[in-house]
mmCIF file of C-alpha atoms in Angstrom:
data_model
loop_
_atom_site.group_PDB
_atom_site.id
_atom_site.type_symbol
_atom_site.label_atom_id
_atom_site.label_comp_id
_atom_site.label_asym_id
_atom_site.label_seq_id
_atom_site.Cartn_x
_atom_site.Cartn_y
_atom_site.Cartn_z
ATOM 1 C CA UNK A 789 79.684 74.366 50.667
ATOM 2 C CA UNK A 790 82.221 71.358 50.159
ATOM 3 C CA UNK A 791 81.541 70.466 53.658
ATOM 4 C CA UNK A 792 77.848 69.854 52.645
ATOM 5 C CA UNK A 793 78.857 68.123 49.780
ATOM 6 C CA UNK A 794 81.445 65.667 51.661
ATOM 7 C CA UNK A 795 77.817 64.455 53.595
ATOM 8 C CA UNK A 796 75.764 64.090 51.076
ATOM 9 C CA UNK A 797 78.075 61.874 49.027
ATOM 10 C CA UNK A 798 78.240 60.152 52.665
ATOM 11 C CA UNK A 799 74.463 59.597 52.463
ATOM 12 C CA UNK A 800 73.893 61.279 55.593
ATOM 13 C CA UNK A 801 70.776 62.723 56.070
ATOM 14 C CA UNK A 802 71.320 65.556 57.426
ATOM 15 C CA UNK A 803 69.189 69.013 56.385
ATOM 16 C CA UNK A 804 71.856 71.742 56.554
ATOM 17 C CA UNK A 805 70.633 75.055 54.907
ATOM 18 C CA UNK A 806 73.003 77.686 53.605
ATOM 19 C CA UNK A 807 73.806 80.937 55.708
ATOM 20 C CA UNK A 808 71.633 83.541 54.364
ATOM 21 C CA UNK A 809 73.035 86.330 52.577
ATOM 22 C CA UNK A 810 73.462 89.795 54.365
ATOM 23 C CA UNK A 811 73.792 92.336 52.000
ATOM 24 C CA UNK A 812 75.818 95.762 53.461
ATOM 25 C CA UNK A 813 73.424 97.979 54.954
ATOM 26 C CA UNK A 814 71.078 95.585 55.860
ATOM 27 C CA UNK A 815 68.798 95.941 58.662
ATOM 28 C CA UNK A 816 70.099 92.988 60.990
ATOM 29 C CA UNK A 817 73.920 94.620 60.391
ATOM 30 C CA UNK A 818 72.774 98.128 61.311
ATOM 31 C CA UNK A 819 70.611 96.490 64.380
ATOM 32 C CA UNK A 820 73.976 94.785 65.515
ATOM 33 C CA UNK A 821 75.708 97.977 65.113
ATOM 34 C CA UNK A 822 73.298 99.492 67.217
ATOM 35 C CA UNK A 823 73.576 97.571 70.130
ATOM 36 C CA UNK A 824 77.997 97.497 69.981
ATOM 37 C CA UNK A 825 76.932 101.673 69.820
ATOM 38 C CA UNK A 826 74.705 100.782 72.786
ATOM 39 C CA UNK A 827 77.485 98.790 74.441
ATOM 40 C CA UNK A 828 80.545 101.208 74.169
ATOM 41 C CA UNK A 829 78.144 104.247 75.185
ATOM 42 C CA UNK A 830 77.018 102.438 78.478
ATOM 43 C CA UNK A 831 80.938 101.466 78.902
ATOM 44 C CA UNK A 832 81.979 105.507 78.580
ATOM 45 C CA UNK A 833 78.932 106.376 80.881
ATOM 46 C CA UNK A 834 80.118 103.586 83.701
ATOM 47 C CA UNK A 835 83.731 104.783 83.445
ATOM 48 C CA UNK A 836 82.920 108.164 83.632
ATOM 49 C CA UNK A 837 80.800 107.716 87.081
ATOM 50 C CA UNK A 838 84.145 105.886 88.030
ATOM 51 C CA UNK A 839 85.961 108.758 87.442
ATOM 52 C CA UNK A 840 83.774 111.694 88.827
ATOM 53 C CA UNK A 841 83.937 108.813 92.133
ATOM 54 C CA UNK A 842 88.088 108.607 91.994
ATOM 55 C CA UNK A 843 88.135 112.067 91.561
ATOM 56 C CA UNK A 844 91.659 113.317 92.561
ATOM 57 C CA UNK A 845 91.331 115.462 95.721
ATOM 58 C CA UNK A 846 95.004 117.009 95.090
ATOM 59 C CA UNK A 847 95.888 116.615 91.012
ATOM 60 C CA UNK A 848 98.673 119.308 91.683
ATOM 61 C CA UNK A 849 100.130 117.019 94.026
ATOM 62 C CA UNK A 850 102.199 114.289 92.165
ATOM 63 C CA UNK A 851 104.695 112.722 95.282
ATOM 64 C CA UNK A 852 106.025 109.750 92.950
ATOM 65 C CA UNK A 853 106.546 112.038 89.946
ATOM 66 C CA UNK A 854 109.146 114.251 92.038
ATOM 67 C CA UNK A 855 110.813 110.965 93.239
ATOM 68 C CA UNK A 856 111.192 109.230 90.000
ATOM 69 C CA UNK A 857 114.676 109.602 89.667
ATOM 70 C CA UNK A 858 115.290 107.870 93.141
ATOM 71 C CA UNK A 859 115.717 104.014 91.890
ATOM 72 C CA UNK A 860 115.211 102.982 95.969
ATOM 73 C CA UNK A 861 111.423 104.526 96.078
ATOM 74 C CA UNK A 862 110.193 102.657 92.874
ATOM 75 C CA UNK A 863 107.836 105.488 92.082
ATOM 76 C CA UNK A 864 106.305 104.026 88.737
ATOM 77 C CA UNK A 865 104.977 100.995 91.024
ATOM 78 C CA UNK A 866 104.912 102.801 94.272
ATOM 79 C CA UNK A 867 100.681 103.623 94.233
ATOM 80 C CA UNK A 868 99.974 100.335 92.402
ATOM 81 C CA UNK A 869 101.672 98.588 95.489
ATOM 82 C CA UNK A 870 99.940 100.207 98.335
ATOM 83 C CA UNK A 871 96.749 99.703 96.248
ATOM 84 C CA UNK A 872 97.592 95.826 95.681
ATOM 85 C CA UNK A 873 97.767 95.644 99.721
ATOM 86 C CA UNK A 874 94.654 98.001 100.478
ATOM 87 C CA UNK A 875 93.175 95.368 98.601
ATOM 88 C CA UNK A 876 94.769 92.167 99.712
ATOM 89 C CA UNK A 877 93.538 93.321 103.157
ATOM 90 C CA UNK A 878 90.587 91.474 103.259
ATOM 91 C CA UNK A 879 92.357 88.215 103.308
ATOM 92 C CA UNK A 880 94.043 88.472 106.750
ATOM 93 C CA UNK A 881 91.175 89.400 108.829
ATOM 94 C CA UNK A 882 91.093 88.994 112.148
ATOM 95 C CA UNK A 883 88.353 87.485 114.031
ATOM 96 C CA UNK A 884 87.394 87.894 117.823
ATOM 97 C CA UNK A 885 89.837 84.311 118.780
ATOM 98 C CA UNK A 886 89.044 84.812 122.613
ATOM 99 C CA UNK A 887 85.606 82.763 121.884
ATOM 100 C CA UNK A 888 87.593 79.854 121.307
ATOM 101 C CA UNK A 889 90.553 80.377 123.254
ATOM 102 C CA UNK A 890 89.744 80.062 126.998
ATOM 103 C CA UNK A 891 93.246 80.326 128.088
ATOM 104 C CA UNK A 892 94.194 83.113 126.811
ATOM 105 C CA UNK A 893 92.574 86.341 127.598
ATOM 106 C CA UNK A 894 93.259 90.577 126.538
ATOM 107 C CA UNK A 895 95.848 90.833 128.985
ATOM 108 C CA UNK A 896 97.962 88.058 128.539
ATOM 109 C CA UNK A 897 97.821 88.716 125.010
ATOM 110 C CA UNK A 898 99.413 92.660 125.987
ATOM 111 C CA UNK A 899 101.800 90.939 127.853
ATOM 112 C CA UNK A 900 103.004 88.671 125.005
ATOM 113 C CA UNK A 901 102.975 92.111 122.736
ATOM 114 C CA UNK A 902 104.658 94.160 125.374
ATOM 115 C CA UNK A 903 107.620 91.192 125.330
ATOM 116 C CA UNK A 904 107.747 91.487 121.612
ATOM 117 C CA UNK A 905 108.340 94.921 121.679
ATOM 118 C CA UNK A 906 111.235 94.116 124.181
ATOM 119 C CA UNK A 907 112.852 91.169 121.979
ATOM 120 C CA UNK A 908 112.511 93.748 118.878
ATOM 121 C CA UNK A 909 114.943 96.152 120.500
ATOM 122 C CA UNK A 910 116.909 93.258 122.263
ATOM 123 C CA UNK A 911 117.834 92.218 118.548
ATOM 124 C CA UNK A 912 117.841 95.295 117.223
ATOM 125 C CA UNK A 913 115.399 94.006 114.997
ATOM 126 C CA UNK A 914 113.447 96.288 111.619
ATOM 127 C CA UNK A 915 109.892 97.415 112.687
ATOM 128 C CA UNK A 916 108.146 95.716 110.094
ATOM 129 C CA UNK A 917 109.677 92.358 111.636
ATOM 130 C CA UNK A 918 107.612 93.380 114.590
ATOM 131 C CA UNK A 919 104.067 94.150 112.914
ATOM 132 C CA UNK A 920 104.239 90.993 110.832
ATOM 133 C CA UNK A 921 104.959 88.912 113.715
ATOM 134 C CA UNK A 922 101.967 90.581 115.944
ATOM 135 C CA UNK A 923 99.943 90.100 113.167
ATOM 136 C CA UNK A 924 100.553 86.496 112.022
ATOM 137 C CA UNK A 925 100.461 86.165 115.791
ATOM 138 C CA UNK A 926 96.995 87.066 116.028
ATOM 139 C CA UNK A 927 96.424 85.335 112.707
ATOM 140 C CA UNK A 928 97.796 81.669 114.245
ATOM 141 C CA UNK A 929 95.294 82.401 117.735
ATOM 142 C CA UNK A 930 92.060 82.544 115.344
ATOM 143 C CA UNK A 931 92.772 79.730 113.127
ATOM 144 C CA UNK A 932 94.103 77.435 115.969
ATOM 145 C CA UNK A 933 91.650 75.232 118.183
ATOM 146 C CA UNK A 934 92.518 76.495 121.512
ATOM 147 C CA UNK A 935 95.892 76.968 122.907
ATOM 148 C CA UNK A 936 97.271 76.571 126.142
ATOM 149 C CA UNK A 937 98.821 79.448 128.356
ATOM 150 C CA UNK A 938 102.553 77.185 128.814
ATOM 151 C CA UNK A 939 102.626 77.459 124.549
ATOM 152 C CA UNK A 940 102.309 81.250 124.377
ATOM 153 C CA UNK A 941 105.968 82.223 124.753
ATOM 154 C CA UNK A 942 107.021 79.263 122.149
ATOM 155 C CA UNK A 943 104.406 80.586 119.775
ATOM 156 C CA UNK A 944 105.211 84.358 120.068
ATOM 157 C CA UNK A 945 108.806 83.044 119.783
ATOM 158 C CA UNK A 946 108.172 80.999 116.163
ATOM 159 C CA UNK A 947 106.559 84.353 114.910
ATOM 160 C CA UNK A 948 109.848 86.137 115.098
ATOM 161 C CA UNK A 949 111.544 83.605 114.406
ATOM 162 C CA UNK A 950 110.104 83.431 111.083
ATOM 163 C CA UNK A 951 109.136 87.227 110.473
ATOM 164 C CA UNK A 952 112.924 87.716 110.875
ATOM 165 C CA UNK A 953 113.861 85.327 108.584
ATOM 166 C CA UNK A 954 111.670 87.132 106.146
ATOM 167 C CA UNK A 955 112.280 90.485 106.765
ATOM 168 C CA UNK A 956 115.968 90.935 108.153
ATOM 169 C CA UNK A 957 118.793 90.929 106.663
ATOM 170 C CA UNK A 958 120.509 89.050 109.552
ATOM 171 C CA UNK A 959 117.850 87.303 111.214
ATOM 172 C CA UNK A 960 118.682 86.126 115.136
ATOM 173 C CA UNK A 961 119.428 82.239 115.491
ATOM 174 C CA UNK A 962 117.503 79.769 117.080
ATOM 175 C CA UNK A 963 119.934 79.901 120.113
ATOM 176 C CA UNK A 964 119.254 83.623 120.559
ATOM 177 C CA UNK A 965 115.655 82.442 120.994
ATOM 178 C CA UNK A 966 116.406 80.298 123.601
ATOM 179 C CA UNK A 967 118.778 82.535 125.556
ATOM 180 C CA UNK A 968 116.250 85.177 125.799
ATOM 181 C CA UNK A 969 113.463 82.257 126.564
ATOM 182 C CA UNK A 970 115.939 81.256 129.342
ATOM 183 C CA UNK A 971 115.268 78.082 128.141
ATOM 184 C CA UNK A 972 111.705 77.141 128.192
ATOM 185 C CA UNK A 973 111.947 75.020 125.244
ATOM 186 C CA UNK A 974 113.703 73.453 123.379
ATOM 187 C CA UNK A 975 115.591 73.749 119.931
ATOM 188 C CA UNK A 976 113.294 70.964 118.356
ATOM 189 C CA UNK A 977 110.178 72.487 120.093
ATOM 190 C CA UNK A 978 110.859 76.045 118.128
ATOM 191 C CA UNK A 979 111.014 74.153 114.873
ATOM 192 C CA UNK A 980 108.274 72.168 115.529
ATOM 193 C CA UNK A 981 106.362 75.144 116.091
ATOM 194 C CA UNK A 982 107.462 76.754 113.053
ATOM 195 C CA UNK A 983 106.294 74.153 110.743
ATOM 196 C CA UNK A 984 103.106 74.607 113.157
ATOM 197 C CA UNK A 985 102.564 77.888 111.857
ATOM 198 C CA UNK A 986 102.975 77.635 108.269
ATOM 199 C CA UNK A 987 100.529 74.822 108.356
ATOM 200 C CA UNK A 988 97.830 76.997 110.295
ATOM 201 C CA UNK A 989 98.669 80.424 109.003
ATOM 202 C CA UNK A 990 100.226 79.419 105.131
ATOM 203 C CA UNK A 991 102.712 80.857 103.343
ATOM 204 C CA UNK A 992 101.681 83.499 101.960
ATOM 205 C CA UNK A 993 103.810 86.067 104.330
ATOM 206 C CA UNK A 994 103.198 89.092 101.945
ATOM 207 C CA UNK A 995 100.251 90.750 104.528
ATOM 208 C CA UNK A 996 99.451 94.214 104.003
ATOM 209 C CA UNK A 997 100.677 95.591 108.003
ATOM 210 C CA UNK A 998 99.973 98.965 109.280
ATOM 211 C CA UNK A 999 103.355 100.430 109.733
ATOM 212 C CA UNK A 1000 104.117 100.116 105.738
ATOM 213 C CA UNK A 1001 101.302 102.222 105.278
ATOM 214 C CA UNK A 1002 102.264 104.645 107.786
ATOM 215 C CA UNK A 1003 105.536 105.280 106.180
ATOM 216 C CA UNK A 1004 104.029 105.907 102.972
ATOM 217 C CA UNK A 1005 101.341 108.683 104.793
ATOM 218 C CA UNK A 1006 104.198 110.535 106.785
ATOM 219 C CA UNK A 1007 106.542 110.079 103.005
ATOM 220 C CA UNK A 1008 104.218 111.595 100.811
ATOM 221 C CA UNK A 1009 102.901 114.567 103.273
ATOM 222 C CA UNK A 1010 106.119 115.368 103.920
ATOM 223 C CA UNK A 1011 106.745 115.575 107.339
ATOM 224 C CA UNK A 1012 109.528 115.444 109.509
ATOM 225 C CA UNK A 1013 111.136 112.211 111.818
ATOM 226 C CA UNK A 1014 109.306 114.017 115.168
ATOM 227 C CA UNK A 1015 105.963 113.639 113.572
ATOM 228 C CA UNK A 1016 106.387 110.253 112.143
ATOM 229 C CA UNK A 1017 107.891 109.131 115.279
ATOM 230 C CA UNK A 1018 105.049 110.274 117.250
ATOM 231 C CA UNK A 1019 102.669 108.743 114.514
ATOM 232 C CA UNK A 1020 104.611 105.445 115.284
ATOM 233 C CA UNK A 1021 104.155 105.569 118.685
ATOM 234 C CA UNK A 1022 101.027 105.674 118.353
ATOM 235 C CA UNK A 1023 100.165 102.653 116.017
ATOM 236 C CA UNK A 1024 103.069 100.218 118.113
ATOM 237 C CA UNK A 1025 100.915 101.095 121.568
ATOM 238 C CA UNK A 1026 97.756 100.408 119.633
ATOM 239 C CA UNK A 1027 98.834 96.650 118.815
ATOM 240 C CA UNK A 1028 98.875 96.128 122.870
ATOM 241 C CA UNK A 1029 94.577 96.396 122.464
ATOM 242 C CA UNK A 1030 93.107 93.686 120.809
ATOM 243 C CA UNK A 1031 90.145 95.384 118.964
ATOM 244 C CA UNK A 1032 92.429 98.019 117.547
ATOM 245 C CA UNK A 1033 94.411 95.091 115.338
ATOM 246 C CA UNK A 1034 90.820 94.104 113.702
ATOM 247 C CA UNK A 1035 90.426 97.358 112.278
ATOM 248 C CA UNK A 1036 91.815 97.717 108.583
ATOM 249 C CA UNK A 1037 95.893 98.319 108.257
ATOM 250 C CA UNK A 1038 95.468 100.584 106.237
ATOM 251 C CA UNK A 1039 92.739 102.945 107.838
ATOM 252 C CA UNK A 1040 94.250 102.643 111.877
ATOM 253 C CA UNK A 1041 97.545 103.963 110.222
ATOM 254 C CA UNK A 1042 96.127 106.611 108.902
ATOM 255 C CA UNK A 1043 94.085 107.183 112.257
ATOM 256 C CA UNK A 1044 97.130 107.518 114.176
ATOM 257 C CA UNK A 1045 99.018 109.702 111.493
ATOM 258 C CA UNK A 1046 96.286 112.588 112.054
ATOM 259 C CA UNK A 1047 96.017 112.458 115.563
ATOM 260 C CA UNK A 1048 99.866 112.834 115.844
ATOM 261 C CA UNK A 1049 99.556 115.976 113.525
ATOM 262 C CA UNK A 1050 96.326 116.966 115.810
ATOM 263 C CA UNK A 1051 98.562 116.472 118.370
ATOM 264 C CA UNK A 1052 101.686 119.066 116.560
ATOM 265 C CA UNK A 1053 98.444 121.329 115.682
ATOM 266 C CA UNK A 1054 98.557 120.201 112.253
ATOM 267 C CA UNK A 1055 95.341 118.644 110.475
ATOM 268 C CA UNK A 1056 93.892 116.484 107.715
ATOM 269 C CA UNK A 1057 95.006 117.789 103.919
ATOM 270 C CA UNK A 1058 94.022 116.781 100.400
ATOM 271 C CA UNK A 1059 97.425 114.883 99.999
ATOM 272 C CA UNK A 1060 96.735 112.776 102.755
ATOM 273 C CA UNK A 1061 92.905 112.189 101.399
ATOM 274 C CA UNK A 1062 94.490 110.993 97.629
ATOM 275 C CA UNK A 1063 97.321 108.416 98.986
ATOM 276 C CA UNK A 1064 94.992 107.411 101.459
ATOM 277 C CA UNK A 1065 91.777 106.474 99.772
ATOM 278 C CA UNK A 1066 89.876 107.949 102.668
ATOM 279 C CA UNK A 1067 88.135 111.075 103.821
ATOM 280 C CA UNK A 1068 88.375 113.008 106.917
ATOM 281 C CA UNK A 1069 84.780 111.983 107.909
ATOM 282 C CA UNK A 1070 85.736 108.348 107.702
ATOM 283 C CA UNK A 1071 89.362 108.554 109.773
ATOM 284 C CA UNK A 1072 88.013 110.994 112.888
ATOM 285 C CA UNK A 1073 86.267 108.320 114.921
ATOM 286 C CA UNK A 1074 88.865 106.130 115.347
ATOM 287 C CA UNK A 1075 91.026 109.106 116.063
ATOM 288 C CA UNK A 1076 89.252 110.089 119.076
ATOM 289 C CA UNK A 1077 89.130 106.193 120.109
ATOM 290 C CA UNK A 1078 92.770 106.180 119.638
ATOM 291 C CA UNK A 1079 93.046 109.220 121.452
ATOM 292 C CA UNK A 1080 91.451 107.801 124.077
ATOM 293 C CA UNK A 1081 93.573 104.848 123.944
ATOM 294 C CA UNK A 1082 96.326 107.110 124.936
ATOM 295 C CA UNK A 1083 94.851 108.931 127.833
ATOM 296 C CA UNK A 1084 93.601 105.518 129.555
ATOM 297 C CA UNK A 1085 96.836 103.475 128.459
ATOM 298 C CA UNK A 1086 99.064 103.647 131.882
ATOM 299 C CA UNK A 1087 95.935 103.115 134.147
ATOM 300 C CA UNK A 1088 95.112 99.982 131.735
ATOM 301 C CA UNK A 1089 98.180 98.487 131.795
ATOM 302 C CA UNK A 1090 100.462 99.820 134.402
ATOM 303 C CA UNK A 1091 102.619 96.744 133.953
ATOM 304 C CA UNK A 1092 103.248 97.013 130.723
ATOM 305 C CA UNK A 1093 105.616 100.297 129.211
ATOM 306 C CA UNK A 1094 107.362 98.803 126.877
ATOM 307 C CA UNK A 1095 106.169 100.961 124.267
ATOM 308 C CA UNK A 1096 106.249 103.960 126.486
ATOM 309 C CA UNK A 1097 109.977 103.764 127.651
ATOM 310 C CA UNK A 1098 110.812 103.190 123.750
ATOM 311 C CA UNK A 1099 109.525 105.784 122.264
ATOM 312 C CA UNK A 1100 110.555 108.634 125.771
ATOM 313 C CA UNK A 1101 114.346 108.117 124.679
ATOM 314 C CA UNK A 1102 115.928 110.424 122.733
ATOM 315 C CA UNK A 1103 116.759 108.066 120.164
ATOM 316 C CA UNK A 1104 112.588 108.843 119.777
ATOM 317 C CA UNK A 1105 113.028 111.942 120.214
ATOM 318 C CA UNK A 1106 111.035 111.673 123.688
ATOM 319 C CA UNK A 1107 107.674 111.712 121.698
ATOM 320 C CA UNK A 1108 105.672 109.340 124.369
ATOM 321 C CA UNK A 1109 105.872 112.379 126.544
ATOM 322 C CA UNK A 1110 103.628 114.730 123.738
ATOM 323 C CA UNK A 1111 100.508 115.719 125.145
ATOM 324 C CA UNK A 1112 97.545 113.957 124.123
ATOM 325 C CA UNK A 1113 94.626 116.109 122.808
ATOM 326 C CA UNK A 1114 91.196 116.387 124.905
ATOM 327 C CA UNK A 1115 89.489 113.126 125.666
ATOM 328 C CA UNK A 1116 85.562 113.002 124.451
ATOM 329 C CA UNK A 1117 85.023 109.704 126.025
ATOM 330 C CA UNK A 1118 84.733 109.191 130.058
ATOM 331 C CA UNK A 1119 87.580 107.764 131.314
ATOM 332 C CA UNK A 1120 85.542 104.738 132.416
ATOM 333 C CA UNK A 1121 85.025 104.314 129.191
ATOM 334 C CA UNK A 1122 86.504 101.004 127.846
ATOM 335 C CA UNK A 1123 89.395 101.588 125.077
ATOM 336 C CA UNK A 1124 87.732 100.181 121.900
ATOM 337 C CA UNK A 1125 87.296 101.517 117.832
ATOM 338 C CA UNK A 1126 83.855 102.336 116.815
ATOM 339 C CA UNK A 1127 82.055 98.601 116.435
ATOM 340 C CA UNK A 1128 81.254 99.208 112.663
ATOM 341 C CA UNK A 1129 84.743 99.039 112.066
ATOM 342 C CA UNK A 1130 85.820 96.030 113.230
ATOM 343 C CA UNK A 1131 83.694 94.829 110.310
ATOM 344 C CA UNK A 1132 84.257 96.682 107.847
ATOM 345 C CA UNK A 1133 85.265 94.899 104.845
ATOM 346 C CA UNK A 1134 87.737 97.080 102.488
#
C-alpha cells in the first residue's frame, strides 16, 4: 500500500491493483495444497522404485560397521569413496589411440607395460604407482597427435616419474630414471616431458584404477593373501592387452576377483554383488575372456613374462603357476572383452 501511494504522489501512471484477498480454506489454497500433496506423493513413489532397485543383496552383511573402530580403514567414508570413483569413471575413458598413432602398435605397447612392471619391482615401487602410470599412460597416447616410437621409453618414463611422486612415499629421482634408461635422454628431456603430460593429460591425478577396487573386493569378502594374490595376477597381466584397459576399473577388477575364486573353487556371493554394484550375469563374460586371456598369454607374448616370473616367486606365493579353468573360446581365438563393453558407459 505505501508503495502505491509513493507513485501516485509521483504522478506516475501506473495501474497497480491490490492482491486479492484469500480467505483460509479457499479453493485456490486447497488447489495449491493439492498439487505440493501431488508433489511429495510422486517424490515417495520415485524414491521408493529407487529403493526396491538398490535393494541390498546382503543387509546382514555390514563390512565397514565391523571395522569402525580401525581409524586406518575410514569405514564411515569407505562406500561413499568407492562410489565417488565408480562414478568418476567415466571421465578417464579410454579410446582406441592406435587410429591415430601409426607408430605405435599392441605389441610395442606390451612391451612398454612389460618394462613397467620391471622398473616397479626395480624400485620397489607401491602397486597403485604402477596402475596409475599404465593408465595415464594410455590416457597421454589418446589425447596426443601421434607419437613417435624413439619417445616411448621417455614417455613411459615421465608417467612414473610423476605417479611416484604422487603415490610414494619416497619417490625414485630423476637420476634413477636415467640409470635404468641407460641414458637415452636427458635430465631436461624427462622434465620437459613431464610438463608434457600435465598439459595433455591435466591434473587431476585422482583416477579411479582397477587395483583400488580389487583390494576393496578381496577386503570385504574376506579372503586370504593366496586368493588376492592370484586375483592380482590376474588384473597386472590384463594391463599387457590393450582392449582389456577400456573396460570399466571397476567391473575388470571384479572380473578377475571371481575367476581367481573360480579358479580356488570358490564362486560369486551376495557380499561381493552389494560392494560391487554388479550382478553375476553382468561380470561372467569378461571372466571367460579373461580366462582366456590366461590360457593364450605365453603363446601371445612369449617375450614378455614379466608378470609371470613376478607373481611364480614365493614372495607371490607361486600363484602364476594356478591352473586356469576350461577355455570356451578356440585358442585361435583373439584375446579380447565382449565388444559391448568397451563402451559401456558406467
Amino acid at each position: 500500500m505505501a508503495f502505491n501511494m509513493v507513485l501516485r504522489k509521483r504522478n506516475l501512471n501506473v495501474d497497480i491493483a491490490e492482491p486479492p484477498q484469500v480467505k483460509n480454506g479457499s479453493s485456490k489454497r486447497k488447489s495449491g495444497h493439492g498439487f505440493l500433496e501431488g508433489l511429495e506423493h510422486r517424490s515417495k513413489k520415485i524414491q521408493l522404485e529407487k529403493r526396491c532397485e538398490l535393494e541390498d543383496p546382503a543387509p546382514d552383511v555390514d563390512y565397514d560397521k565391523e571395522t569402525n573402530g580401525d581409524v586406518n580403514a575410514v569405514a564411515e567414508y569407505a562406500q561413499d569413496i568407492f562410489n565417488y570413483y565408480k562414478y568418476r569413471e567415466k571421465f578417464f575413458k579410454v579410446q582406441d589411440y592406435f587410429l591415430h598413432q601409426p607408430f605405435i602398435n599392441r605389441e610395442s605397447r606390451a612391451i612398454l607395460v612389460n618394462w613397467l612392471v620391471e622398473l616397479q619391482e626395480t624400485f620397489e615401487l607401491n602397486h597403485e604407482t604402477l596402475y596409475l602410470a599404465v593408465k595415464m599412460l594410455d590416457l597421454y597416447l589418446d589425447r596426443s597427435p601421434a607419437v613417435q616410437a624413439n619417445r616411448l621409453q621417455l614417455i613411459a618414463c615421465a608417467s612414473v616419474f610423476i605417479s611416484s611422486k604422487y603415490d610414494e612415499r619416497s619417490p625414485p629421482t630423476i637420476e634413477d630414471f636415467l640409470y635404468v634408461s641407460e641414458n637415452n635422454f636427458q635430465r631436461d628431456g624427462l622434465l620437459v616431458e613431464e610438463r608434457r603430460f600435465f598439459r595433455t593429460v591435466g591434473l587431476d591425478l585422482g583416477m579411479p584404477i582397477s587395483y583400488r577396487f580389487l583390494r576393496r573386493y578381496a577386503r570385504v569378502c574376506k579372503v586370504d593373501m593366496a586368493m588376492l594374490t592370484l586375483a592380482r595376477y590376474i588384473l597386472e597381466t590384463s594391463l599387457m592387452f590393450f582392449e582389456f584397459c577400456r573396460v570399466s576399473e571397476s567391473l575388470i577388477a571384479v572380473a578377475c576377483f571371481l575367476l581367481a575364486l573360480r579358479m580356488k573353487d570358490m564362486d560369486w556371493t551376495l557380499t561381493l554383488q552389494k560392494y560391487s554394484g554388479y550382478k553375476k550375469e553382468q561380470v561372467e563374460p569378461l571372466v571367460y575372456a579373461l580366462n582366456h586371456m590366461i590360457v593364450k598369454r605365453e603363446s601371445t607374448y612369449a617375450h614378455l613374462n614379466a608378470i609371470f616370473k613376478k607373481y611364480s616367486h614365493k614372495v607371490f606365493l607361486f600363484v602364476a603357476e594356478t591352473k586356469s579353468l576350461p577355455d570356451i573360446y578356440p585358442l585361435s581365438d583373439p584375446i579380447l572383452p565382449p565388444m559391448e563393453l568397451l563402451c559401456q558407459s558406467v
